Amino acid sequence: ALQSLAVAQGTNSDFTATLTDACVTYVNGNNAFVEDATGGVLVYNSNHGLHAGDKINGTVTGVITMYGGFAEGTTFNVSAATVTAAQGVTSTPITLDKLKKSFNRYVSCMIKLEGVTLDADLGSNRNANVKQGEETLSAYAKVKNTVTINKDVNGDLICFPCYNNSIEKPQ
């Protein structure tokens, strides 16, 4: 249901969606990421009332727009749905190759890239390239109070894929 909510850039659209086992994977101030089996959406609304780990089942309504190349819910009403509090959050392990081949499916979803390296230190408001095998993708850390991931250290990266202001710039 969430994957089908995308609209044209610069437009606002009312939506109604029926969610099954959707999960709030991350909340930071006005931002909340919600995903189901079809994809994810960023909710940007100071009154969303969601918490990381909440599960949502049922009908949600609201307004969605495209901002910076990805879907953003500016209104997200869950009053007709059942919200079960804090059930835990898990990331989806995926390879960089699979992410690049199916990027739209994973936009705004919490993913885990295992065994990656970075070509620069990655921390709050910094850029780097993520490498796994022969695949490379740019990364930008814009999360408050993030921990820096050091250059050339092999490890796992949990992130939310998005577009950098244009569909031609996945990150």
mmCIF file of C-alpha atoms in Angstrom:
data_model
loop_
_atom_site.group_PDB
_atom_site.id
_atom_site.type_symbol
_atom_site.label_atom_id
_atom_site.label_comp_id
_atom_site.label_asym_id
_atom_site.label_seq_id
_atom_site.Cartn_x
_atom_site.Cartn_y
_atom_site.Cartn_z
ATOM 1 C CA ALA A 1 0.000 0.000 0.000
ATOM 2 C CA LEU A 2 2.744 2.515 0.862
ATOM 3 C CA GLN A 3 4.654 1.965 -2.377
ATOM 4 C CA SER A 4 1.645 3.117 -4.402
ATOM 5 C CA LEU A 5 1.372 6.510 -2.691
ATOM 6 C CA ALA A 6 3.967 8.382 -4.751
ATOM 7 C CA VAL A 7 2.698 11.442 -6.633
ATOM 8 C CA ALA A 8 4.194 13.893 -9.119
ATOM 9 C CA GLN A 9 6.898 16.249 -7.853
ATOM 10 C CA GLY A 10 5.487 19.499 -6.483
ATOM 11 C CA THR A 11 1.929 18.237 -6.025
ATOM 12 C CA ASN A 12 -0.094 17.398 -2.930
ATOM 13 C CA SER A 13 -2.543 14.510 -3.065
ATOM 14 C CA ASP A 14 -5.066 13.150 -0.598
ATOM 15 C CA PHE A 15 -4.640 9.437 -0.012
ATOM 16 C CA THR A 16 -6.329 6.498 1.661
ATOM 17 C CA ALA A 17 -4.338 3.315 2.177
ATOM 18 C CA THR A 18 -4.956 0.050 3.965
ATOM 19 C CA LEU A 19 -1.826 -1.031 5.799
ATOM 20 C CA THR A 20 -1.007 -4.531 6.970
ATOM 21 C CA ASP A 21 1.755 -4.938 9.537
ATOM 22 C CA ALA A 22 3.276 -1.537 8.755
ATOM 23 C CA CYS A 23 6.048 -0.560 11.151
ATOM 24 C CA VAL A 24 7.296 2.819 12.325
ATOM 25 C CA THR A 25 11.023 2.198 11.945
ATOM 26 C CA TYR A 26 12.405 5.543 13.090
ATOM 27 C CA VAL A 27 11.218 8.763 14.726
ATOM 28 C CA ASN A 28 13.249 11.950 15.046
ATOM 29 C CA GLY A 29 11.240 15.051 15.952
ATOM 30 C CA ASN A 30 8.778 15.749 13.122
ATOM 31 C CA ASN A 31 10.139 12.867 11.030
ATOM 32 C CA ALA A 32 8.825 9.316 11.193
ATOM 33 C CA PHE A 33 9.581 6.535 8.724
ATOM 34 C CA VAL A 34 6.756 4.037 8.146
ATOM 35 C CA GLU A 35 7.132 0.931 5.996
ATOM 36 C CA ASP A 36 5.138 -2.101 4.999
ATOM 37 C CA ALA A 37 5.903 -5.040 2.710
ATOM 38 C CA THR A 38 5.555 -2.809 -0.376
ATOM 39 C CA GLY A 39 7.789 0.120 0.559
ATOM 40 C CA GLY A 40 8.161 3.106 2.837
ATOM 41 C CA VAL A 41 7.164 6.701 3.319
ATOM 42 C CA LEU A 42 8.553 9.562 5.366
ATOM 43 C CA VAL A 43 5.925 11.229 7.554
ATOM 44 C CA TYR A 44 6.815 14.872 8.140
ATOM 45 C CA ASN A 45 4.251 16.247 10.532
ATOM 46 C CA SER A 46 4.713 17.627 14.037
ATOM 47 C CA ASN A 47 1.492 15.969 15.195
ATOM 48 C CA HIS A 48 2.028 12.433 13.906
ATOM 49 C CA GLY A 49 2.093 10.935 17.441
ATOM 50 C CA LEU A 50 4.023 7.875 16.265
ATOM 51 C CA HIS A 51 6.827 6.071 18.105
ATOM 52 C CA ALA A 52 9.587 3.796 16.825
ATOM 53 C CA GLY A 53 8.339 0.226 16.889
ATOM 54 C CA ASP A 54 4.631 1.058 16.541
ATOM 55 C CA LYS A 55 2.744 -1.363 14.270
ATOM 56 C CA ILE A 56 -0.108 -0.036 12.125
ATOM 57 C CA ASN A 57 -2.931 -2.162 10.713
ATOM 58 C CA GLY A 58 -5.940 -0.728 8.951
ATOM 59 C CA THR A 59 -6.915 2.387 7.048
ATOM 60 C CA VAL A 60 -4.760 5.512 7.124
ATOM 61 C CA THR A 61 -5.538 8.767 5.368
ATOM 62 C CA GLY A 62 -3.666 11.962 4.742
ATOM 63 C CA VAL A 63 -1.840 14.149 2.282
ATOM 64 C CA ILE A 64 1.274 13.100 0.429
ATOM 65 C CA THR A 65 3.715 15.090 -1.677
ATOM 66 C CA MET A 66 7.060 14.521 -3.364
ATOM 67 C CA TYR A 67 9.942 16.305 -1.699
ATOM 68 C CA GLY A 68 13.543 15.902 -2.790
ATOM 69 C CA GLY A 69 12.564 13.003 -5.035
ATOM 70 C CA PHE A 70 10.722 10.817 -2.553
ATOM 71 C CA ALA A 71 7.252 10.511 -1.048
ATOM 72 C CA GLU A 72 6.570 12.484 2.106
ATOM 73 C CA GLY A 73 3.340 12.355 4.062
ATOM 74 C CA THR A 74 2.557 15.823 5.398
ATOM 75 C CA THR A 75 -0.628 14.548 7.040
ATOM 76 C CA PHE A 76 -0.856 10.971 8.308
ATOM 77 C CA ASN A 77 -4.064 10.097 10.147
ATOM 78 C CA VAL A 78 -4.172 6.686 11.844
ATOM 79 C CA SER A 79 -7.460 7.186 13.767
ATOM 80 C CA ALA A 80 -9.249 4.508 11.692
ATOM 81 C CA ALA A 81 -6.356 2.035 12.061
ATOM 82 C CA THR A 82 -5.136 -0.057 14.961
ATOM 83 C CA VAL A 83 -1.780 1.141 16.295
ATOM 84 C CA THR A 84 0.003 -1.322 18.560
ATOM 85 C CA ALA A 85 2.722 0.351 20.604
ATOM 86 C CA ALA A 86 6.449 -0.409 20.432
ATOM 87 C CA GLN A 87 6.749 -3.888 18.973
ATOM 88 C CA GLY A 88 10.434 -3.495 18.068
ATOM 89 C CA VAL A 89 12.221 -2.410 14.927
ATOM 90 C CA THR A 90 14.264 -4.529 12.556
ATOM 91 C CA SER A 91 16.149 -3.560 9.424
ATOM 92 C CA THR A 92 16.005 -5.495 6.160
ATOM 93 C CA PRO A 93 19.402 -6.951 5.208
ATOM 94 C CA ILE A 94 20.096 -6.280 1.524
ATOM 95 C CA THR A 95 23.083 -6.106 -0.783
ATOM 96 C CA LEU A 96 24.094 -2.879 -2.452
ATOM 97 C CA ASP A 97 23.618 -4.577 -5.824
ATOM 98 C CA LYS A 98 20.004 -5.517 -5.004
ATOM 99 C CA LEU A 99 19.337 -2.039 -3.580
ATOM 100 C CA LYS A 100 20.531 -0.366 -6.770
ATOM 101 C CA LYS A 101 18.463 -2.709 -8.961
ATOM 102 C CA SER A 102 15.259 -2.189 -6.919
ATOM 103 C CA PHE A 103 15.896 1.249 -5.443
ATOM 104 C CA ASN A 104 12.315 2.557 -5.515
ATOM 105 C CA ARG A 105 11.118 -0.450 -3.496
ATOM 106 C CA TYR A 106 13.475 0.448 -0.623
ATOM 107 C CA VAL A 107 13.145 4.254 -0.552
ATOM 108 C CA SER A 108 12.363 5.365 3.027
ATOM 109 C CA CYS A 109 12.713 1.795 4.328
ATOM 110 C CA MET A 110 15.160 0.824 7.057
ATOM 111 C CA ILE A 111 17.790 -1.366 5.408
ATOM 112 C CA LYS A 112 21.041 -2.926 6.536
ATOM 113 C CA LEU A 113 24.023 -3.087 4.200
ATOM 114 C CA GLU A 114 26.424 -5.686 5.600
ATOM 115 C CA GLY A 115 30.176 -5.696 5.065
ATOM 116 C CA VAL A 116 30.520 -2.243 3.503
ATOM 117 C CA THR A 117 33.326 0.314 3.563
ATOM 118 C CA LEU A 118 33.276 4.087 3.145
ATOM 119 C CA ASP A 119 35.729 6.275 1.216
ATOM 120 C CA ALA A 120 35.423 9.097 3.796
ATOM 121 C CA ASP A 121 34.315 9.513 7.395
ATOM 122 C CA LEU A 122 30.516 9.617 7.490
ATOM 123 C CA GLY A 123 28.825 11.593 10.247
ATOM 124 C CA SER A 124 26.330 14.362 10.767
ATOM 125 C CA ASN A 125 26.030 16.464 7.580
ATOM 126 C CA ARG A 126 28.821 14.645 5.745
ATOM 127 C CA ASN A 127 29.075 12.795 2.437
ATOM 128 C CA ALA A 128 30.852 9.547 1.571
ATOM 129 C CA ASN A 129 30.622 6.706 -0.910
ATOM 130 C CA VAL A 130 29.524 3.300 0.357
ATOM 131 C CA LYS A 131 31.228 0.324 -1.290
ATOM 132 C CA GLN A 132 30.320 -3.362 -1.203
ATOM 133 C CA GLY A 133 32.229 -5.566 -3.604
ATOM 134 C CA GLU A 134 32.250 -3.741 -6.940
ATOM 135 C CA GLU A 135 29.118 -1.691 -6.180
ATOM 136 C CA THR A 136 29.240 1.927 -4.964
ATOM 137 C CA LEU A 137 26.535 4.375 -3.877
ATOM 138 C CA SER A 138 26.785 7.856 -2.390
ATOM 139 C CA ALA A 139 25.693 8.395 1.202
ATOM 140 C CA TYR A 140 24.816 11.507 3.120
ATOM 141 C CA ALA A 141 24.366 11.502 6.889
ATOM 142 C CA LYS A 142 21.906 14.133 7.989
ATOM 143 C CA VAL A 143 20.686 12.715 11.259
ATOM 144 C CA LYS A 144 21.103 14.681 14.450
ATOM 145 C CA ASN A 145 23.627 13.238 16.900
ATOM 146 C CA THR A 146 24.798 10.529 14.528
ATOM 147 C CA VAL A 147 27.909 8.556 15.352
ATOM 148 C CA THR A 148 30.690 8.944 12.808
ATOM 149 C CA ILE A 149 31.523 5.857 10.759
ATOM 150 C CA ASN A 150 35.209 5.914 9.903
ATOM 151 C CA LYS A 151 36.734 5.685 6.453
ATOM 152 C CA ASP A 152 37.981 2.260 5.303
ATOM 153 C CA VAL A 153 36.478 0.384 8.278
ATOM 154 C CA ASN A 154 34.488 -2.668 7.169
ATOM 155 C CA GLY A 155 31.111 -2.925 8.885
ATOM 156 C CA ASP A 156 27.353 -2.751 8.627
ATOM 157 C CA LEU A 157 25.404 0.377 7.722
ATOM 158 C CA ILE A 158 21.748 0.789 8.710
ATOM 159 C CA CYS A 159 20.158 3.525 6.626
ATOM 160 C CA PHE A 160 17.090 4.863 4.815
ATOM 161 C CA PRO A 161 17.634 5.129 1.023
ATOM 162 C CA CYS A 162 16.321 8.291 -0.607
ATOM 163 C CA TYR A 163 16.943 10.605 -3.539
ATOM 164 C CA ASN A 164 19.144 13.666 -3.317
ATOM 165 C CA ASN A 165 16.655 16.208 -4.742
ATOM 166 C CA SER A 166 16.335 14.266 -7.985
ATOM 167 C CA ILE A 167 15.470 10.737 -9.090
ATOM 168 C CA GLU A 168 18.825 10.703 -10.884
ATOM 169 C CA LYS A 169 20.666 10.938 -7.542
ATOM 170 C CA PRO A 170 19.922 7.918 -5.334
ATOM 171 C CA GLN A 171 21.735 7.832 -2.007
#
